[in-house]
PDB file of C-alpha atoms in Angstrom:
ATOM      1  CA  MET A  10      89.709  62.745  84.919  1.00 54.00           C
ATOM      2  CA  ALA A  11      85.803  62.567  85.248  1.00 71.00           C
ATOM      3  CA  ALA A  12      84.184  65.596  86.742  1.00 80.00           C
ATOM      4  CA  LYS A  13      80.703  65.555  87.176  1.00 86.00           C
ATOM      5  CA  ILE A  14      80.667  69.407  86.675  1.00 93.00           C
ATOM      6  CA  THR A  15      81.172  70.698  82.983  1.00 96.00           C
ATOM      7  CA  TYR A  16      83.026  73.920  82.090  1.00 97.00           C
ATOM      8  CA  GLY A  17      80.038  75.283  80.072  1.00 95.00           C
ATOM      9  CA  ASP A  18      77.810  74.858  82.921  1.00 93.00           C
ATOM     10  CA  VAL A  19      79.683  77.447  85.623  1.00 97.00           C
ATOM     11  CA  GLU A  20      79.761  81.341  85.192  1.00 97.00           C
ATOM     12  CA  VAL A  21      82.247  83.365  87.467  1.00 98.00           C
ATOM     13  CA  GLY A  22      79.840  83.511  90.811  1.00 98.00           C
ATOM     14  CA  THR A  23      78.581  80.101  90.668  1.00 97.00           C
ATOM     15  CA  GLU A  24      78.011  79.296  94.622  1.00 98.00           C
ATOM     16  CA  LEU A  25      78.981  75.453  95.525  1.00 97.00           C
ATOM     17  CA  PRO A  26      77.123  73.836  98.055  1.00 97.00           C
ATOM     18  CA  THR A  27      77.987  75.296 101.698  1.00 98.00           C
ATOM     19  CA  GLN A  28      79.177  72.604 104.009  1.00 98.00           C
ATOM     20  CA  THR A  29      79.598  72.409 108.157  1.00 98.00           C
ATOM     21  CA  PHE A  30      82.163  70.234 109.606  1.00 98.00           C
ATOM     22  CA  PRO A  31      82.182  69.168 113.270  1.00 97.00           C
ATOM     23  CA  VAL A  32      85.545  68.928 114.816  1.00 98.00           C
ATOM     24  CA  THR A  33      86.068  67.451 118.174  1.00 98.00           C
ATOM     25  CA  ARG A  34      89.382  66.465 120.480  1.00 97.00           C
ATOM     26  CA  ALA A  35      88.208  62.794 119.386  1.00 97.00           C
ATOM     27  CA  THR A  36      88.712  64.319 115.810  1.00 97.00           C
ATOM     28  CA  LEU A  37      91.587  65.835 115.929  1.00 98.00           C
ATOM     29  CA  VAL A  38      93.364  62.712 117.763  1.00 98.00           C
ATOM     30  CA  GLN A  39      92.032  60.824 115.171  1.00 98.00           C
ATOM     31  CA  TYR A  40      93.890  62.811 112.268  1.00 98.00           C
ATOM     32  CA  ALA A  41      97.297  63.033 114.699  1.00 98.00           C
ATOM     33  CA  GLY A  42      97.189  59.607 114.432  1.00 98.00           C
ATOM     34  CA  ALA A  43      96.746  59.616 110.447  1.00 98.00           C
ATOM     35  CA  SER A  44      98.574  62.449 109.804  1.00 97.00           C
ATOM     36  CA  GLY A  45     101.340  61.897 111.968  1.00 95.00           C
ATOM     37  CA  ASP A  46     101.429  65.319 113.113  1.00 94.00           C
ATOM     38  CA  PHE A  47     101.348  65.018 117.553  1.00 95.00           C
ATOM     39  CA  ASN A  48     102.008  68.465 118.158  1.00 93.00           C
ATOM     40  CA  PRO A  49     100.463  68.842 121.924  1.00 95.00           C
ATOM     41  CA  ILE A  50      98.645  72.070 121.015  1.00 94.00           C
ATOM     42  CA  HIS A  51      96.408  69.862 118.967  1.00 96.00           C
ATOM     43  CA  TRP A  52      95.412  67.698 122.171  1.00 96.00           C
ATOM     44  CA  ASN A  53      96.881  68.827 125.303  1.00 97.00           C
ATOM     45  CA  GLU A  54      95.071  71.528 126.833  1.00 97.00           C
ATOM     46  CA  LYS A  55      97.524  72.340 129.580  1.00 97.00           C
ATOM     47  CA  PHE A  56     100.201  72.688 126.755  1.00 95.00           C
ATOM     48  CA  ALA A  57      98.148  74.443 124.609  1.00 95.00           C
ATOM     49  CA  VAL A  58      97.476  76.797 127.328  1.00 95.00           C
ATOM     50  CA  GLU A  59     101.157  77.088 128.014  1.00 94.00           C
ATOM     51  CA  VAL A  60     102.122  78.657 124.916  1.00 89.00           C
ATOM     52  CA  GLY A  61      99.705  81.178 124.985  1.00 91.00           C
ATOM     53  CA  LEU A  62      96.690  79.857 123.089  1.00 93.00           C
ATOM     54  CA  PRO A  63      93.301  79.911 124.311  1.00 95.00           C
ATOM     55  CA  ASP A  64      92.392  76.259 124.237  1.00 97.00           C
ATOM     56  CA  VAL A  65      93.272  73.098 122.398  1.00 98.00           C
ATOM     57  CA  ILE A  66      93.269  74.420 118.035  1.00 97.00           C
ATOM     58  CA  ALA A  67      92.919  72.212 115.583  1.00 98.00           C
ATOM     59  CA  HIS A  68      95.698  71.161 112.954  1.00 97.00           C
ATOM     60  CA  GLY A  69      95.450  73.868 110.657  1.00 97.00           C
ATOM     61  CA  MET A  70      95.964  71.085 107.634  1.00 98.00           C
ATOM     62  CA  PHE A  71      93.070  69.257 109.000  1.00 98.00           C
ATOM     63  CA  THR A  72      90.687  72.640 108.163  1.00 98.00           C
ATOM     64  CA  MET A  73      92.819  72.723 105.314  1.00 98.00           C
ATOM     65  CA  ALA A  74      91.180  69.522 104.165  1.00 98.00           C
ATOM     66  CA  GLU A  75      87.560  69.751 105.523  1.00 98.00           C
ATOM     67  CA  ALA A  76      87.717  73.204 103.229  1.00 98.00           C
ATOM     68  CA  ILE A  77      88.586  71.523  99.799  1.00 98.00           C
ATOM     69  CA  ARG A  78      85.743  68.798 100.223  1.00 98.00           C
ATOM     70  CA  VAL A  79      83.559  71.441  99.370  1.00 98.00           C
ATOM     71  CA  VAL A  80      85.193  71.578  95.797  1.00 98.00           C
ATOM     72  CA  THR A  81      85.907  67.575  95.677  1.00 98.00           C
ATOM     73  CA  ASP A  82      82.363  66.928  96.613  1.00 97.00           C
ATOM     74  CA  TRP A  83      80.810  69.146  93.923  1.00 97.00           C
ATOM     75  CA  VAL A  84      83.167  67.974  91.053  1.00 97.00           C
ATOM     76  CA  GLY A  85      83.356  64.400  92.202  1.00 96.00           C
ATOM     77  CA  ASP A  86      86.450  63.395  90.874  1.00 97.00           C
ATOM     78  CA  PRO A  87      89.309  64.658  93.834  1.00 98.00           C
ATOM     79  CA  GLY A  88      92.094  63.832  91.193  1.00 98.00           C
ATOM     80  CA  ALA A  89      90.376  67.118  89.056  1.00 98.00           C
ATOM     81  CA  VAL A  90      91.954  69.471  91.879  1.00 98.00           C
ATOM     82  CA  VAL A  91      95.169  71.242  89.980  1.00 98.00           C
ATOM     83  CA  GLU A  92      96.125  73.862  92.622  1.00 98.00           C
ATOM     84  CA  TYR A  93      95.068  74.289  96.277  1.00 98.00           C
ATOM     85  CA  GLY A  94      96.293  76.454  98.714  1.00 98.00           C
ATOM     86  CA  VAL A  95      95.713  78.327 101.698  1.00 98.00           C
ATOM     87  CA  ARG A  96      96.683  81.103 104.560  1.00 98.00           C
ATOM     88  CA  PHE A  97      96.291  80.045 108.041  1.00 97.00           C
ATOM     89  CA  THR A  98      94.645  83.293 109.713  1.00 96.00           C
ATOM     90  CA  LYS A  99      92.957  82.472 113.011  1.00 96.00           C
ATOM     91  CA  PRO A 100      93.047  78.704 114.894  1.00 96.00           C
ATOM     92  CA  VAL A 101      89.796  76.650 115.089  1.00 98.00           C
ATOM     93  CA  ILE A 102      89.445  76.505 119.000  1.00 98.00           C
ATOM     94  CA  VAL A 103      88.192  73.290 119.721  1.00 98.00           C
ATOM     95  CA  PRO A 104      86.697  73.454 123.240  1.00 97.00           C
ATOM     96  CA  ASN A 105      86.836  69.804 125.720  1.00 96.00           C
ATOM     97  CA  ASP A 106      82.499  69.497 125.087  1.00 94.00           C
ATOM     98  CA  ASP A 107      79.930  67.651 123.666  1.00 84.00           C
ATOM     99  CA  LYS A 108      80.331  69.834 120.925  1.00 93.00           C
ATOM    100  CA  GLY A 109      83.429  70.792 120.230  1.00 97.00           C
ATOM    101  CA  ALA A 110      83.741  73.484 116.944  1.00 98.00           C
ATOM    102  CA  THR A 111      82.309  73.234 113.753  1.00 98.00           C
ATOM    103  CA  VAL A 112      83.943  74.471 110.554  1.00 98.00           C
ATOM    104  CA  GLU A 113      81.725  76.180 107.702  1.00 98.00           C
ATOM    105  CA  VAL A 114      82.585  76.496 104.587  1.00 98.00           C
ATOM    106  CA  SER A 115      81.274  78.025 101.397  1.00 98.00           C
ATOM    107  CA  ALA A 116      82.957  78.600  97.739  1.00 98.00           C
ATOM    108  CA  LYS A 117      82.333  80.122  94.770  1.00 98.00           C
ATOM    109  CA  VAL A 118      83.728  80.300  90.716  1.00 98.00           C
ATOM    110  CA  ALA A 119      85.626  83.214  91.035  1.00 98.00           C
ATOM    111  CA  ALA A 120      87.327  82.678  87.250  1.00 98.00           C
ATOM    112  CA  LYS A 121      87.046  80.519  84.377  1.00 98.00           C
ATOM    113  CA  LEU A 122      90.625  79.681  83.324  1.00 98.00           C
ATOM    114  CA  ASP A 123      92.421  78.042  80.006  1.00 96.00           C
ATOM    115  CA  ASP A 124      92.212  74.176  79.582  1.00 96.00           C
ATOM    116  CA  ASN A 125      88.353  73.471  81.244  1.00 97.00           C
ATOM    117  CA  THR A 126      89.594  74.919  84.594  1.00 98.00           C
ATOM    118  CA  VAL A 127      88.213  77.577  87.146  1.00 98.00           C
ATOM    119  CA  ARG A 128      89.254  79.044  90.342  1.00 98.00           C
ATOM    120  CA  VAL A 129      87.183  78.344  93.325  1.00 98.00           C
ATOM    121  CA  ASP A 130      87.491  81.010  96.013  1.00 98.00           C
ATOM    122  CA  LEU A 131      86.635  79.401  99.349  1.00 98.00           C
ATOM    123  CA  THR A 132      85.933  81.010 102.433  1.00 98.00           C
ATOM    124  CA  ALA A 133      86.293  79.278 106.144  1.00 98.00           C
ATOM    125  CA  THR A 134      84.978  80.214 108.822  1.00 98.00           C
ATOM    126  CA  SER A 135      84.529  78.986 112.718  1.00 98.00           C
ATOM    127  CA  ALA A 136      83.166  80.579 115.720  1.00 96.00           C
ATOM    128  CA  GLY A 137      82.135  83.460 113.533  1.00 96.00           C
ATOM    129  CA  GLN A 138      85.984  83.933 112.713  1.00 97.00           C
ATOM    130  CA  LYS A 139      87.339  83.689 109.357  1.00 98.00           C
ATOM    131  CA  VAL A 140      90.145  80.991 109.757  1.00 98.00           C
ATOM    132  CA  LEU A 141      91.598  80.313 106.369  1.00 98.00           C
ATOM    133  CA  GLY A 142      92.534  83.413 103.846  1.00 95.00           C
ATOM    134  CA  MET A 143      93.637  83.740 100.389  1.00 95.00           C
ATOM    135  CA  SER A 144      92.011  80.167 100.138  1.00 98.00           C
ATOM    136  CA  ARG A 145      91.807  79.035  96.633  1.00 98.00           C
ATOM    137  CA  ALA A 146      91.732  75.816  94.191  1.00 98.00           C
ATOM    138  CA  VAL A 147      91.860  75.524  90.735  1.00 98.00           C
ATOM    139  CA  VAL A 148      90.164  72.376  89.486  1.00 98.00           C
ATOM    140  CA  ARG A 149      89.997  70.836  86.020  1.00 97.00           C
ATOM    141  CA  LEU A 150      86.103  70.255  84.958  1.00 97.00           C
ATOM    142  CA  ALA A 151      84.460  68.034  82.052  1.00 94.00           C
TER     143      ALA A 151
ATOM    144  CA  MET B   9     118.454  87.107 114.776  1.00 62.00           C
ATOM    145  CA  ALA B  10     117.529  87.156 111.054  1.00 78.00           C
ATOM    146  CA  LEU B  11     118.015  83.973 109.046  1.00 86.00           C
ATOM    147  CA  ASP B  12     120.826  83.740 106.332  1.00 87.00           C
ATOM    148  CA  GLN B  13     119.634  85.055 103.300  1.00 90.00           C
ATOM    149  CA  SER B  14     122.757  82.778 101.409  1.00 93.00           C
ATOM    150  CA  PHE B  15     120.136  79.751 102.159  1.00 95.00           C
ATOM    151  CA  VAL B  16     118.194  80.767  99.229  1.00 97.00           C
ATOM    152  CA  GLY B  17     118.074  78.423  96.715  1.00 97.00           C
ATOM    153  CA  ARG B  18     119.604  75.359  99.004  1.00 96.00           C
ATOM    154  CA  SER B  19     118.428  72.054  97.963  1.00 97.00           C
ATOM    155  CA  TYR B  20     118.765  69.271 100.408  1.00 97.00           C
ATOM    156  CA  PRO B  21     118.637  65.482  98.950  1.00 97.00           C
ATOM    157  CA  PRO B  22     115.992  63.448  98.131  1.00 97.00           C
ATOM    158  CA  THR B  23     114.106  61.581 100.703  1.00 98.00           C
ATOM    159  CA  ASP B  24     113.887  57.961 100.803  1.00 98.00           C
ATOM    160  CA  PRO B  25     111.025  56.643  98.924  1.00 98.00           C
ATOM    161  CA  TYR B  26     107.643  56.929 100.771  1.00 98.00           C
ATOM    162  CA  GLU B  27     105.267  53.657  99.406  1.00 98.00           C
ATOM    163  CA  VAL B  28     101.687  55.175  99.487  1.00 98.00           C
ATOM    164  CA  GLY B  29      99.631  52.548 100.941  1.00 98.00           C
ATOM    165  CA  ARG B  30      95.517  51.950 100.235  1.00 98.00           C
ATOM    166  CA  GLU B  31      95.175  51.402 104.338  1.00 98.00           C
ATOM    167  CA  LYS B  32      96.825  54.583 104.673  1.00 98.00           C
ATOM    168  CA  ILE B  33      95.075  56.290 102.526  1.00 98.00           C
ATOM    169  CA  ARG B  34      91.524  55.088 103.807  1.00 98.00           C
ATOM    170  CA  GLU B  35      92.976  56.120 107.277  1.00 98.00           C
ATOM    171  CA  PHE B  36      93.318  59.817 106.480  1.00 98.00           C
ATOM    172  CA  ALA B  37      89.803  59.880 104.650  1.00 98.00           C
ATOM    173  CA  GLU B  38      88.313  58.726 107.537  1.00 98.00           C
ATOM    174  CA  ALA B  39      90.328  60.977 109.742  1.00 98.00           C
ATOM    175  CA  VAL B  40      88.765  63.878 107.664  1.00 98.00           C
ATOM    176  CA  GLY B  41      85.641  62.325 107.722  1.00 98.00           C
ATOM    177  CA  ASP B  42      85.534  62.079 103.742  1.00 98.00           C
ATOM    178  CA  ALA B  43      83.621  59.045 102.022  1.00 98.00           C
ATOM    179  CA  ASN B  44      84.494  59.690  98.629  1.00 98.00           C
ATOM    180  CA  PRO B  45      84.729  56.574  97.291  1.00 98.00           C
ATOM    181  CA  ALA B  46      87.397  57.077  95.202  1.00 98.00           C
ATOM    182  CA  TYR B  47      89.798  57.310  98.471  1.00 98.00           C
ATOM    183  CA  THR B  48      88.526  53.512  99.073  1.00 98.00           C
ATOM    184  CA  ASP B  49      87.036  51.841  96.565  1.00 98.00           C
ATOM    185  CA  PRO B  50      89.566  50.761  93.811  1.00 98.00           C
ATOM    186  CA  GLU B  51      86.746  50.252  91.286  1.00 98.00           C
ATOM    187  CA  ALA B  52      85.064  53.559  92.085  1.00 97.00           C
ATOM    188  CA  ALA B  53      88.818  55.206  91.135  1.00 98.00           C
ATOM    189  CA  LYS B  54      89.246  53.331  87.934  1.00 97.00           C
ATOM    190  CA  ALA B  55      85.746  54.664  86.912  1.00 97.00           C
ATOM    191  CA  LEU B  56      87.215  58.010  87.398  1.00 96.00           C
ATOM    192  CA  GLY B  57      90.544  57.143  85.089  1.00 96.00           C
ATOM    193  CA  HIS B  58      92.482  56.428  87.828  1.00 97.00           C
ATOM    194  CA  ALA B  59      95.021  53.235  88.137  1.00 97.00           C
ATOM    195  CA  ASP B  60      94.283  52.768  91.449  1.00 98.00           C
ATOM    196  CA  VAL B  61      92.588  54.360  95.179  1.00 98.00           C
ATOM    197  CA  ILE B  62      93.924  58.115  94.668  1.00 98.00           C
ATOM    198  CA  ALA B  63      94.777  60.067  98.194  1.00 98.00           C
ATOM    199  CA  PRO B  64      92.584  63.132  99.390  1.00 98.00           C
ATOM    200  CA  PRO B  65      94.555  66.306  98.296  1.00 98.00           C
ATOM    201  CA  THR B  66      96.134  67.292 101.638  1.00 98.00           C
ATOM    202  CA  PHE B  67      97.318  63.963 102.446  1.00 98.00           C
ATOM    203  CA  VAL B  68     100.860  64.032 101.056  1.00 98.00           C
ATOM    204  CA  PHE B  69     101.412  67.193 103.419  1.00 98.00           C
ATOM    205  CA  ALA B  70     102.650  64.470 105.643  1.00 97.00           C
ATOM    206  CA  ILE B  71     105.440  63.117 103.687  1.00 97.00           C
ATOM    207  CA  THR B  72     106.409  66.699 102.766  1.00 98.00           C
ATOM    208  CA  PHE B  73     106.397  68.576 105.904  1.00 96.00           C
ATOM    209  CA  LYS B  74     108.384  65.263 107.116  1.00 95.00           C
ATOM    210  CA  ALA B  75     110.783  65.982 104.288  1.00 96.00           C
ATOM    211  CA  ALA B  76     111.273  69.738 105.129  1.00 95.00           C
ATOM    212  CA  GLY B  77     112.447  68.620 108.533  1.00 94.00           C
ATOM    213  CA  GLN B  78     115.603  68.522 107.021  1.00 93.00           C
ATOM    214  CA  VAL B  79     115.709  72.423 106.676  1.00 94.00           C
ATOM    215  CA  ILE B  80     113.770  72.725 109.977  1.00 92.00           C
ATOM    216  CA  GLU B  81     116.393  70.830 111.633  1.00 92.00           C
ATOM    217  CA  ASP B  82     119.319  72.232 109.832  1.00 93.00           C
ATOM    218  CA  PRO B  83     121.510  73.766 112.506  1.00 92.00           C
ATOM    219  CA  GLN B  84     123.493  75.997 110.110  1.00 93.00           C
ATOM    220  CA  LEU B  85     120.213  77.656 109.118  1.00 92.00           C
ATOM    221  CA  GLY B  86     119.631  77.660 113.131  1.00 89.00           C
ATOM    222  CA  LEU B  87     115.781  77.807 112.888  1.00 88.00           C
ATOM    223  CA  ASP B  88     114.016  77.933 116.201  1.00 84.00           C
ATOM    224  CA  TYR B  89     111.276  75.485 116.149  1.00 82.00           C
ATOM    225  CA  SER B  90     109.796  76.444 119.069  1.00 81.00           C
ATOM    226  CA  ARG B  91     108.918  79.528 117.573  1.00 84.00           C
ATOM    227  CA  VAL B  92     107.515  78.589 114.310  1.00 89.00           C
ATOM    228  CA  VAL B  93     103.573  78.828 113.297  1.00 89.00           C
ATOM    229  CA  HIS B  94     102.446  77.342 109.442  1.00 93.00           C
ATOM    230  CA  GLY B  95     101.634  80.428 107.962  1.00 95.00           C
ATOM    231  CA  ASP B  96     100.492  79.289 104.363  1.00 97.00           C
ATOM    232  CA  GLN B  97     100.421  75.806 102.235  1.00 98.00           C
ATOM    233  CA  LYS B  98     100.078  75.369  98.673  1.00 98.00           C
ATOM    234  CA  PHE B  99     100.155  72.486  96.445  1.00 98.00           C
ATOM    235  CA  ALA B 100     100.342  72.115  92.927  1.00 98.00           C
ATOM    236  CA  TYR B 101      99.489  68.743  91.586  1.00 98.00           C
ATOM    237  CA  THR B 102     100.574  67.061  88.284  1.00 98.00           C
ATOM    238  CA  ARG B 103      98.291  64.052  89.165  1.00 98.00           C
ATOM    239  CA  PRO B 104      96.993  62.885  92.355  1.00 98.00           C
ATOM    240  CA  VAL B 105      98.980  60.707  94.748  1.00 98.00           C
ATOM    241  CA  ARG B 106      97.815  56.890  94.305  1.00 98.00           C
ATOM    242  CA  ALA B 107      98.313  54.035  96.142  1.00 98.00           C
ATOM    243  CA  GLY B 108     101.019  52.263  95.154  1.00 98.00           C
ATOM    244  CA  ASP B 109     103.253  55.029  94.468  1.00 98.00           C
ATOM    245  CA  ARG B 110     106.820  55.524  95.820  1.00 98.00           C
ATOM    246  CA  LEU B 111     107.042  59.137  96.511  1.00 98.00           C
ATOM    247  CA  THR B 112     110.572  60.761  97.282  1.00 98.00           C
ATOM    248  CA  VAL B 113     110.641  64.572  98.263  1.00 98.00           C
ATOM    249  CA  THR B 114     113.194  67.195  97.243  1.00 98.00           C
ATOM    250  CA  SER B 115     113.213  70.112  99.411  1.00 98.00           C
ATOM    251  CA  THR B 116     114.280  73.495  98.344  1.00 98.00           C
ATOM    252  CA  ILE B 117     114.409  76.550 100.942  1.00 97.00           C
ATOM    253  CA  GLU B 118     112.457  79.062  98.080  1.00 97.00           C
ATOM    254  CA  ALA B 119     112.479  82.311 100.104  1.00 96.00           C
ATOM    255  CA  ILE B 120     113.853  84.087 103.620  1.00 95.00           C
ATOM    256  CA  LYS B 121     112.333  86.796 104.835  1.00 93.00           C
ATOM    257  CA  SER B 122     112.398  89.112 107.633  1.00 90.00           C
ATOM    258  CA  MET B 123     109.526  90.998 108.452  1.00 89.00           C
ATOM    259  CA  ALA B 124     108.826  93.090 112.181  1.00 88.00           C
ATOM    260  CA  GLY B 125     111.046  90.600 113.643  1.00 87.00           C
ATOM    261  CA  ASN B 126     109.641  87.716 112.472  1.00 91.00           C
ATOM    262  CA  ASP B 127     111.612  85.041 110.146  1.00 91.00           C
ATOM    263  CA  ILE B 128     109.617  83.703 107.271  1.00 94.00           C
ATOM    264  CA  LEU B 129     110.969  80.617 105.690  1.00 95.00           C
ATOM    265  CA  ASP B 130     109.296  79.155 102.040  1.00 97.00           C
ATOM    266  CA  ILE B 131     109.886  75.625 101.736  1.00 98.00           C
ATOM    267  CA  ARG B 132     109.276  73.976  98.377  1.00 98.00           C
ATOM    268  CA  GLY B 133     108.999  70.550  98.321  1.00 98.00           C
ATOM    269  CA  GLU B 134     108.760  68.519  94.695  1.00 98.00           C
ATOM    270  CA  VAL B 135     107.260  65.299  94.840  1.00 98.00           C
ATOM    271  CA  HIS B 136     108.335  62.481  92.079  1.00 98.00           C
ATOM    272  CA  ASP B 137     107.360  58.997  91.345  1.00 98.00           C
ATOM    273  CA  GLU B 138     109.312  55.764  91.368  1.00 98.00           C
ATOM    274  CA  THR B 139     109.893  56.213  87.591  1.00 98.00           C
ATOM    275  CA  GLY B 140     110.870  60.086  88.205  1.00 98.00           C
ATOM    276  CA  GLU B 141     107.266  61.360  87.012  1.00 98.00           C
ATOM    277  CA  HIS B 142     106.596  64.764  88.884  1.00 98.00           C
ATOM    278  CA  VAL B 143     103.334  64.585  91.320  1.00 98.00           C
ATOM    279  CA  VAL B 144     102.809  67.590  93.208  1.00 98.00           C
ATOM    280  CA  THR B 145     104.811  70.616  94.553  1.00 98.00           C
ATOM    281  CA  ALA B 146     104.366  71.421  98.047  1.00 98.00           C
ATOM    282  CA  ILE B 147     104.882  75.176  99.056  1.00 98.00           C
ATOM    283  CA  THR B 148     105.121  75.292 102.636  1.00 98.00           C
ATOM    284  CA  LYS B 149     105.166  78.798 104.507  1.00 97.00           C
ATOM    285  CA  LEU B 150     106.768  78.861 108.357  1.00 96.00           C
ATOM    286  CA  VAL B 151     106.505  81.783 110.316  1.00 94.00           C
ATOM    287  CA  SER B 152     109.212  82.001 113.177  1.00 90.00           C
ATOM    288  CA  ARG B 153     107.768  84.646 115.391  1.00 84.00           C
ATOM    289  CA  ALA B 154     110.058  87.599 117.262  1.00 78.00           C
ATOM    290  CA  GLY B 155     111.775  86.569 120.842  1.00 68.00           C
ATOM    291  CA  GLY B 156     109.529  87.746 123.369  1.00 51.00           C
TER     292      GLY B 156
END
């Protein structure tokens, strides 16, 4: 593995560059096709409202995929991720307009572990709400 | 009605192999807007020490979730899928998924809990390649909301 960041260069509390990811209805349709998850709550407003949602919501797995980019962009090698887990706490609501929604992800090193690995805690919010809880990755550094 | 605890520990037969293709990885990386060249350029992936392009960390969910369908649709278990939401997702990687892998998934019911009328089901998917090497473990927590 070829991480760009070395274990010696990080400390507990080191912050990773924050990123903001756009999500539109088109994004969700594209993700549905690529992932094979065609649940209509992710593209059909009528269906979403009928099952009690305020509007179409993003796939939780889409949000999970965006959030880890803060880690993989930082470390360089996506293969350096050893563990990754999230809890889906609130949906990302994606209105049918030109803007859609955004997911903002920040992260910091929460612990230095054995074998050149660190635990990174992630925070993902959309429209001011925390959308992922217990969001953590363990990544192996150089 | 609470799910039967005796299903905890039950494993389902391994799935047929899923062959991971370079273009499928590219399609997924584009769908999540991730331009990391390790997903699309074999030379870039090799420079990082990988045998071929690798898949984004959450790519494997499509394979493990399909495999979890064996559990979800098991009529003996009797999960009401229309009430199911995805609660948690976790992955533990031995190595990244890469193009050319032929992956099989063995799903096991890890835990069944009942809280405030909700059924909470943890499904563990163990993913192995064609040589039998472990690639990744996926833990999927599904919550079947109480009937209203």
